[in-house]
PDB file of C-alpha atoms in Angstrom:
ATOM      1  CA  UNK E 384       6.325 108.630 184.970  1.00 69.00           C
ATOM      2  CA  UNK E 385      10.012 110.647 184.556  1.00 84.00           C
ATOM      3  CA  UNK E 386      10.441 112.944 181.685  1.00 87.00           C
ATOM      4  CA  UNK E 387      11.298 110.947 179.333  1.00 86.00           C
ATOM      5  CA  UNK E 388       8.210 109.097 178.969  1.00 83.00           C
ATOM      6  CA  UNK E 389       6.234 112.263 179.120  1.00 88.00           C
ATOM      7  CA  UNK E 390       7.929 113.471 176.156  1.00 87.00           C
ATOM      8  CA  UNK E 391       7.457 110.396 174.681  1.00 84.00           C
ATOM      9  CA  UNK E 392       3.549 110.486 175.109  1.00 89.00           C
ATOM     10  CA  UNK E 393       3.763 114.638 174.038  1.00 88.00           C
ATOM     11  CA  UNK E 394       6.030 113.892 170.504  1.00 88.00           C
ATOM     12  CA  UNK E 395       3.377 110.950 170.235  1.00 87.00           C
ATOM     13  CA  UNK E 396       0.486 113.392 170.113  1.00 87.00           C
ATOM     14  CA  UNK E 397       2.513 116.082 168.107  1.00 84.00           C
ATOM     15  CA  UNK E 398       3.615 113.701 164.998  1.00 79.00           C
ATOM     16  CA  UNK E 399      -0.343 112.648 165.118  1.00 79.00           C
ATOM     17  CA  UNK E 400      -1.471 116.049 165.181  1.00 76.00           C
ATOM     18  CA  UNK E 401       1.280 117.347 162.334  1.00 69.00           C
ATOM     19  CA  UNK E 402       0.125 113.972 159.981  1.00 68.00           C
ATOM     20  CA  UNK E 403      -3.689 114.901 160.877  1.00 66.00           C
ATOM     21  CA  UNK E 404      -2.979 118.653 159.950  1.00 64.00           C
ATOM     22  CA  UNK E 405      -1.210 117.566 156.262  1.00 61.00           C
ATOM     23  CA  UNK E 406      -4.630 116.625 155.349  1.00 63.00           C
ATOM     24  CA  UNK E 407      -5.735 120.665 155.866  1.00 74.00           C
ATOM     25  CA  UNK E 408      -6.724 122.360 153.059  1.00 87.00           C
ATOM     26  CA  UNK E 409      -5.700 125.828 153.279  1.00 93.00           C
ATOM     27  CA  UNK E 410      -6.346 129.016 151.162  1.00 95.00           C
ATOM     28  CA  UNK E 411      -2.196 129.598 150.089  1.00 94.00           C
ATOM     29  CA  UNK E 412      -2.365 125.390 148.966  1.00 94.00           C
ATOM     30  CA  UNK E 413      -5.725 126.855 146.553  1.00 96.00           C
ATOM     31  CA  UNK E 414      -3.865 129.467 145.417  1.00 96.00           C
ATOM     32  CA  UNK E 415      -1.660 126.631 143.648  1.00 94.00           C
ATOM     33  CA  UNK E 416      -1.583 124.062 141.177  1.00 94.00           C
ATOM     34  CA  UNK E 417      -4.763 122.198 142.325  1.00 95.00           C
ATOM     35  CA  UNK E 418      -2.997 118.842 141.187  1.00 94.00           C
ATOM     36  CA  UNK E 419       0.093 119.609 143.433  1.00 92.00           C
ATOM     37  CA  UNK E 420      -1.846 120.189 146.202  1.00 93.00           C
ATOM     38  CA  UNK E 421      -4.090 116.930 145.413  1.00 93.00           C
ATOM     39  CA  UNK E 422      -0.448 115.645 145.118  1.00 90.00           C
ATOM     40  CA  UNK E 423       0.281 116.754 148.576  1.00 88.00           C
ATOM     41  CA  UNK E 424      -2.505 116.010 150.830  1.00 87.00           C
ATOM     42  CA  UNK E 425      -2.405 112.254 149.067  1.00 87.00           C
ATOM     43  CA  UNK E 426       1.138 111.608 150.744  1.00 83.00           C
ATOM     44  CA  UNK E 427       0.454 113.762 153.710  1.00 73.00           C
ATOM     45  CA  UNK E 428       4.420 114.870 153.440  1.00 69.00           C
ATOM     46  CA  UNK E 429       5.999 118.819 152.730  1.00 67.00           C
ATOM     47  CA  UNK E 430       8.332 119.662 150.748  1.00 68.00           C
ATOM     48  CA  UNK E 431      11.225 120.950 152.653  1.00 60.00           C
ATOM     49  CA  UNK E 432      14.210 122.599 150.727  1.00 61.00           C
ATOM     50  CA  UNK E 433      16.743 125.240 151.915  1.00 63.00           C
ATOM     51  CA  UNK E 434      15.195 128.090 149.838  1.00 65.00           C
ATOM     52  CA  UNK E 435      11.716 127.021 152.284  1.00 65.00           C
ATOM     53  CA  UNK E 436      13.722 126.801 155.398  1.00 62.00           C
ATOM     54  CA  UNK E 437      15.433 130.172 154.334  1.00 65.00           C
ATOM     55  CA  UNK E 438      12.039 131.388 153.794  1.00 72.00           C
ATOM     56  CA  UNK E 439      10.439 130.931 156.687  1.00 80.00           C
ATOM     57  CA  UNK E 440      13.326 132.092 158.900  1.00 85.00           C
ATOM     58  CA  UNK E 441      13.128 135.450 157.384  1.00 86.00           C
ATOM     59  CA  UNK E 442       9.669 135.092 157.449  1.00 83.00           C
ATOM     60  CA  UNK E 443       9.409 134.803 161.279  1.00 83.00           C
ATOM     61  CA  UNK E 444      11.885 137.654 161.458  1.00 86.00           C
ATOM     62  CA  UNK E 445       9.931 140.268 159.561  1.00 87.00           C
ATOM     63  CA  UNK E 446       6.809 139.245 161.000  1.00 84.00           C
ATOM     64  CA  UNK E 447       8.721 140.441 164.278  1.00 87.00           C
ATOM     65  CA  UNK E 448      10.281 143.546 163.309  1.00 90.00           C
ATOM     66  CA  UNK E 449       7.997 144.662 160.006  1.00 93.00           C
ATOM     67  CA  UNK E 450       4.915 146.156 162.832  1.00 93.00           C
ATOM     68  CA  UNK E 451       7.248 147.896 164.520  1.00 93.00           C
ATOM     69  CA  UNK E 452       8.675 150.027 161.462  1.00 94.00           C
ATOM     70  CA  UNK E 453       5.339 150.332 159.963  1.00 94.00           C
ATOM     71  CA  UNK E 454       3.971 151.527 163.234  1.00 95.00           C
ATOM     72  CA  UNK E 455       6.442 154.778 162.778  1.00 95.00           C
ATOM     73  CA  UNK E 456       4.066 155.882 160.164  1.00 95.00           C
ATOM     74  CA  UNK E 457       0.747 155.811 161.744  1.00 96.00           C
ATOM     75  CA  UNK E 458       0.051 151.896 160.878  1.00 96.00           C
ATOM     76  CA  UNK E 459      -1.268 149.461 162.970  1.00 97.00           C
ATOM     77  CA  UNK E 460      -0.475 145.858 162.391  1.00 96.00           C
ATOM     78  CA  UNK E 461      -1.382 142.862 163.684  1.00 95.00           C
ATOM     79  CA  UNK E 462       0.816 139.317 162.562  1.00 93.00           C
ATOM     80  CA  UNK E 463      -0.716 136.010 161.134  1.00 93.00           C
ATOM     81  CA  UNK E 464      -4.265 136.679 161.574  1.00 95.00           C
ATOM     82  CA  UNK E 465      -6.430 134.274 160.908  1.00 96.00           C
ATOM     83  CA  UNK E 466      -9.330 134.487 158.346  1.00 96.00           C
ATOM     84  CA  UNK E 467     -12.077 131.635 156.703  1.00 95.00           C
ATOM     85  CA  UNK E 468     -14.696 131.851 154.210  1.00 95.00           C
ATOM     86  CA  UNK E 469     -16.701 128.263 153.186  1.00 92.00           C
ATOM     87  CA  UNK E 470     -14.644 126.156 155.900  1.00 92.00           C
ATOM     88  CA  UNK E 471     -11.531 126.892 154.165  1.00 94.00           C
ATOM     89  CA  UNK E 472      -9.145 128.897 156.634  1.00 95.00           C
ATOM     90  CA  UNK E 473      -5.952 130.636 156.193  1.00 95.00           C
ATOM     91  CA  UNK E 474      -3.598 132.952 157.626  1.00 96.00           C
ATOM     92  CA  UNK E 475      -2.935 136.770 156.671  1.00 97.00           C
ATOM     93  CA  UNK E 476       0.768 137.619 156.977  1.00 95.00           C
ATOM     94  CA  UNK E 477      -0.267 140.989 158.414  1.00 96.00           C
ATOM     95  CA  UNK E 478      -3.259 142.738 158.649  1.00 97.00           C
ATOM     96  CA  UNK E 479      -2.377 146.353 159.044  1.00 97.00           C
ATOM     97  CA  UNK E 480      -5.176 149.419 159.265  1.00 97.00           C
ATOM     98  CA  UNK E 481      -4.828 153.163 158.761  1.00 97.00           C
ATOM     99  CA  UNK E 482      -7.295 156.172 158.349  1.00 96.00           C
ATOM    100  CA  UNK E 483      -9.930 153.413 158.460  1.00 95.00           C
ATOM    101  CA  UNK E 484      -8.589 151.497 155.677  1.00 96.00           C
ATOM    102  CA  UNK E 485      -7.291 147.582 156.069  1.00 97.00           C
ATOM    103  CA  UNK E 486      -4.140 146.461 154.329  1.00 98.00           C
ATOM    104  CA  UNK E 487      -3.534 142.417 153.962  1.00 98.00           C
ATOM    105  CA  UNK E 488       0.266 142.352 153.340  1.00 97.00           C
ATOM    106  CA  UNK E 489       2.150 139.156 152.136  1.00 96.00           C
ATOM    107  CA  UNK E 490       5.344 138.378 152.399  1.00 95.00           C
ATOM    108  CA  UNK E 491       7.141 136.054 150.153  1.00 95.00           C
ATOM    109  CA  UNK E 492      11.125 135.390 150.261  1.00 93.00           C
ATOM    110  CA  UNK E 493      12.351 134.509 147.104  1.00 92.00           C
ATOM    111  CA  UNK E 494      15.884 133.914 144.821  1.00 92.00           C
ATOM    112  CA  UNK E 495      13.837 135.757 141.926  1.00 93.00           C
ATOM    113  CA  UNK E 496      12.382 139.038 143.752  1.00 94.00           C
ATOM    114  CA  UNK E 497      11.161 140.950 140.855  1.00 95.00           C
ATOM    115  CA  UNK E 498       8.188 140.629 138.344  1.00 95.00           C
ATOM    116  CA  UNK E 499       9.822 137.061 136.097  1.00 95.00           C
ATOM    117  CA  UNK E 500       9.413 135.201 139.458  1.00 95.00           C
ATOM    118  CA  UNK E 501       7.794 131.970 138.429  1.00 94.00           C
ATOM    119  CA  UNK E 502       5.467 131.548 141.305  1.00 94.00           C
ATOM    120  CA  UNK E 503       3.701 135.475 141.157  1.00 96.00           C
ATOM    121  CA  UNK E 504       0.224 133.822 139.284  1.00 96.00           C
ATOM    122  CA  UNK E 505       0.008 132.009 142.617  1.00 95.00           C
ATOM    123  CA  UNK E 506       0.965 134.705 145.183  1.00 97.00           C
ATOM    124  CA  UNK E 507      -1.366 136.939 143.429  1.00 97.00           C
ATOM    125  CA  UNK E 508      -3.930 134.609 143.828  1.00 97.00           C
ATOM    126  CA  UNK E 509      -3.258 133.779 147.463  1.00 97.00           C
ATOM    127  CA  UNK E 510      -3.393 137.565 148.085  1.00 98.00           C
ATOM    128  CA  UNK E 511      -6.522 137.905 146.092  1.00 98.00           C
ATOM    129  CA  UNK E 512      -8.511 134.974 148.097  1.00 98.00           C
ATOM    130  CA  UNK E 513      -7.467 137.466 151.504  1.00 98.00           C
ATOM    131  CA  UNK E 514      -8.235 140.877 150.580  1.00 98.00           C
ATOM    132  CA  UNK E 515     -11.704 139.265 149.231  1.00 98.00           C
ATOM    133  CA  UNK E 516     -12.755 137.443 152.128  1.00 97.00           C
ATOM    134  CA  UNK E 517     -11.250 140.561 154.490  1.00 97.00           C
ATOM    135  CA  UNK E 518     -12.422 143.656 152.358  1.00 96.00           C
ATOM    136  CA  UNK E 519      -8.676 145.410 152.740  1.00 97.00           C
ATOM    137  CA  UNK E 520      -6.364 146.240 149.658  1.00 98.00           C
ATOM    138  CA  UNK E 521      -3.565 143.923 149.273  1.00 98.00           C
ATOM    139  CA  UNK E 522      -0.079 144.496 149.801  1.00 98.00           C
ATOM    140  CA  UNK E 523       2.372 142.107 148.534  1.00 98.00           C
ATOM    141  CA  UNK E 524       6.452 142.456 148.813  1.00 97.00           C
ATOM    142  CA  UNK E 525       8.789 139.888 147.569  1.00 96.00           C
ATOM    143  CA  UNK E 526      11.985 140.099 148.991  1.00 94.00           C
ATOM    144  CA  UNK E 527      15.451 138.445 148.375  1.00 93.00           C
ATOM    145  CA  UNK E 528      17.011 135.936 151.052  1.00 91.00           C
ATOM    146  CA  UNK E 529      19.421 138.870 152.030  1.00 91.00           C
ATOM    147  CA  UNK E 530      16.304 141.846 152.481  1.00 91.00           C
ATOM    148  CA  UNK E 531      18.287 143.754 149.920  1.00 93.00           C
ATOM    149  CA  UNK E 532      15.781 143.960 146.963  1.00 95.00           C
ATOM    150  CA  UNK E 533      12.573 143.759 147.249  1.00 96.00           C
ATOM    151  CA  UNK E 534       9.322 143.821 144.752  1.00 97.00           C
ATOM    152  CA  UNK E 535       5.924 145.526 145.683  1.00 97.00           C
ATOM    153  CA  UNK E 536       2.444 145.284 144.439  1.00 97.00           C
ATOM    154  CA  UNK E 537      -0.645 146.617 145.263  1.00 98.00           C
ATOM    155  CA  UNK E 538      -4.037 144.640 144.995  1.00 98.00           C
ATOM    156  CA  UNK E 539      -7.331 145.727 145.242  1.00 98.00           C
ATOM    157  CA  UNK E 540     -10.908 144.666 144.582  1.00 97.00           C
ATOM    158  CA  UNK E 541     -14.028 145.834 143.378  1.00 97.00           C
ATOM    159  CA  UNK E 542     -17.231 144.378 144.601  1.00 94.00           C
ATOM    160  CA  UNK E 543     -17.948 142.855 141.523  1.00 96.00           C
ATOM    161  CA  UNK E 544     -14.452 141.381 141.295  1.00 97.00           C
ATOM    162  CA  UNK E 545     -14.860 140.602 145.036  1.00 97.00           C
ATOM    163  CA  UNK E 546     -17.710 138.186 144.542  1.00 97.00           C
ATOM    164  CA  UNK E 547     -15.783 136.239 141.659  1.00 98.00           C
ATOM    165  CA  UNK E 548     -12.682 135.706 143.746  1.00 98.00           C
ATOM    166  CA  UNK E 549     -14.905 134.596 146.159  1.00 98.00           C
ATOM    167  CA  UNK E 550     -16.894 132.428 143.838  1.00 97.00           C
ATOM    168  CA  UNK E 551     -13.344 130.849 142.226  1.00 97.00           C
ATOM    169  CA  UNK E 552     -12.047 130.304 145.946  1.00 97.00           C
ATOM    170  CA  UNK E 553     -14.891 127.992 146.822  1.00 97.00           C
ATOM    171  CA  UNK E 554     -14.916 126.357 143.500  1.00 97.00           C
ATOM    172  CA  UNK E 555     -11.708 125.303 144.113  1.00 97.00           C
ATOM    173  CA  UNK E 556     -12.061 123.841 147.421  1.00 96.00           C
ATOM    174  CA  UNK E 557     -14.894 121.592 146.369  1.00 96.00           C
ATOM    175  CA  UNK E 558     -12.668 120.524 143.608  1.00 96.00           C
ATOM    176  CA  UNK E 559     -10.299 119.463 146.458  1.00 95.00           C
ATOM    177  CA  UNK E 560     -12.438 118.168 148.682  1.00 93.00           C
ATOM    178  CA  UNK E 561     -14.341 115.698 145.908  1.00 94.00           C
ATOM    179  CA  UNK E 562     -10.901 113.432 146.353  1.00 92.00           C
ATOM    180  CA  UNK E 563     -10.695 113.432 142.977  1.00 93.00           C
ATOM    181  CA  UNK E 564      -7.822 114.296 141.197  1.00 94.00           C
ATOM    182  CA  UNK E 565      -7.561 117.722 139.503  1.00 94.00           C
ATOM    183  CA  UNK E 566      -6.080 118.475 136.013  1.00 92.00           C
ATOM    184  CA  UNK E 567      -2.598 119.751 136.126  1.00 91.00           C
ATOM    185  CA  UNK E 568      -2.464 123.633 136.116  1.00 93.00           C
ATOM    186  CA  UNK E 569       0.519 124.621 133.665  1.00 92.00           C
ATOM    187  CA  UNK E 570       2.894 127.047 133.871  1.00 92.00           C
ATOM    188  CA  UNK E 571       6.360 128.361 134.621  1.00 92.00           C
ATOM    189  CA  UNK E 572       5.911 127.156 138.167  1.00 91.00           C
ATOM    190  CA  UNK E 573       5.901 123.364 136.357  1.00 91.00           C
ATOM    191  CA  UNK E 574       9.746 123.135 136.440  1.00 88.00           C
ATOM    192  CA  UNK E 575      10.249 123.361 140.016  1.00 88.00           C
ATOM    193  CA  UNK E 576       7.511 121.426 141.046  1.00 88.00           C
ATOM    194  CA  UNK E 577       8.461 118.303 143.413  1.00 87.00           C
ATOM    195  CA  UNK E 578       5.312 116.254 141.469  1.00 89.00           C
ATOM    196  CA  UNK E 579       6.439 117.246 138.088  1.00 87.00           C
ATOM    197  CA  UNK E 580       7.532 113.737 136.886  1.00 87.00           C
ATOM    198  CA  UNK E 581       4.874 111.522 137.774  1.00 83.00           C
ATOM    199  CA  UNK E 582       2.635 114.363 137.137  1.00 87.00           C
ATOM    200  CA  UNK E 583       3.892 114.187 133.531  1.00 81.00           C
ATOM    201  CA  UNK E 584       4.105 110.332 133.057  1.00 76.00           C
ATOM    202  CA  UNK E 585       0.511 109.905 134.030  1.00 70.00           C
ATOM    203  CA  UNK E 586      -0.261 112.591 131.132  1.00 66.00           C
ATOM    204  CA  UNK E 587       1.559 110.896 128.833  1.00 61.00           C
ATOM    205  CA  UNK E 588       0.447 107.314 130.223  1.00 54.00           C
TER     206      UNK E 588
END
C-alpha cells in the first residue's frame, strides 16, 4: 500500500469522525439559540464565514501568546481545558489560577467588540455554564479582528446562583437530546442567524 492509499484510508476515517462529531452537543452550542443548534446537529454541517475563519485564527494565536503575558504577573494558565457536567462537555479557553483563586477566561473575536454586540446574551451564558461547573470567576474579553480594542467583563457566581446555572445547563441539554425541536429563542442575534428564514417560515406556516 503507497501513500496515497494510506491517506486515502486516513481522510476516510477523518470525514467519518468530523460528520460523527457534528452530532456533539457541546456547552458553547447550549449557550445558543436552542433551535439553531437543533438546526445544526439536524444537517450535521458548520457554518463557515470569514468573520469565523478570522476568529479562530486569532483565536489560536492568543491562546499561544495570552499565557505567556499573563504569566508576567504571577498567573498561571493553562489553554483549552476541558470540563463536563451531565455528559455534556466543553472546552475552557483558559483556565488561569492565582493566590488560590481560578479564572475561566473566554475569548471571543468580534467586528462589534464593545457592550451592543449582538451575540453577548450567549457568551455570557457560555461563560456562566464554565465558571459553574469549574467554581472560578469568569473572565471574558472581546476583542476586534485587529487586537486593537477590546471589551472585558467579569463573572462570578454565588452558590445559590451556581446551582441554577447548573440546573438551566442540564435543562437544556435534555431539551436537545429529546430530538425534538426547540422553540426559537429571539433576539438581536436573529438577524445573523444562517437558519433565520426557514426558522421564520415554519412560524408563520
Amino acid at each position: 500500500m503507497d501513500i496515497l492509499d494510506v491517506l486515502d484510508s486516513v481522510l476516510n476515517a477523518l470525514k467519518e469522525a468530523y460528520r460523527s462529531k457534528r452530532q456533539d452537543v457541546s456547552i458553547s452550542l447550549l449557550a445558543r439559540c436552542l433551535r439553531s443548534t437543533w438546526y445544526r446537529i439536524q444537517t450535521g454541517r458548520d457554518v463557515i464565514t470569514n468573520a469565523v475563519l478570522y476568529g479562530s485564527e486569532r483565536h489560536h494565536w492568543a491562546e499561544r501568546h495570552l499565557p505567556a503575558e499573563l504569566e508576567k504577573y504571577g498567573f498561571r494558565c493553562m489553554p483549552e481545558v476541558r470540563v463536563e457536567y451531565s455528559g455534556v462537555s466543553g472546552f475552557i479557553d483558559l483556565l488561569c489560577e492565582k493566590d488560590g483563586l481560578q479564572y475561566a477566561v473566554e475569548l471571543k473575536f468580534t467586528s462589534v467588540p464593545h457592550a451592543g454586540n449582538a451575540f453577548l446574551e450567549w457568551y455570557r451564558r457560555q461563560l456562566k455554564y464554565y465558571i459553574a461547573v469549574v467554581g472560578a470567576v469568569g473572565v471574558l474579553i472581546l476583542m476586534d479582528f485587529n487586537l486593537e480594542q477590546s471589551y472585558k467583563e467579569i463573572i462570578a457566581l454565588a452558590d445559590h446562583e451556581r446551582e441554577q446555572v447548573l440546573k438551566e445547563l442540564k435543562e437544556r441539554y435534555e431539551i436537545i437530546k429529546s430530538g425534538l425541536k426547540p422553540p426559537p429563542e429571539k433576539g438581536p442575534w436573529c438577524k445573523f442567524c444562517y437558519y433565520r428564514i426557514q426558522c421564520m417560515a415554519q412560524e408563520l406556516a
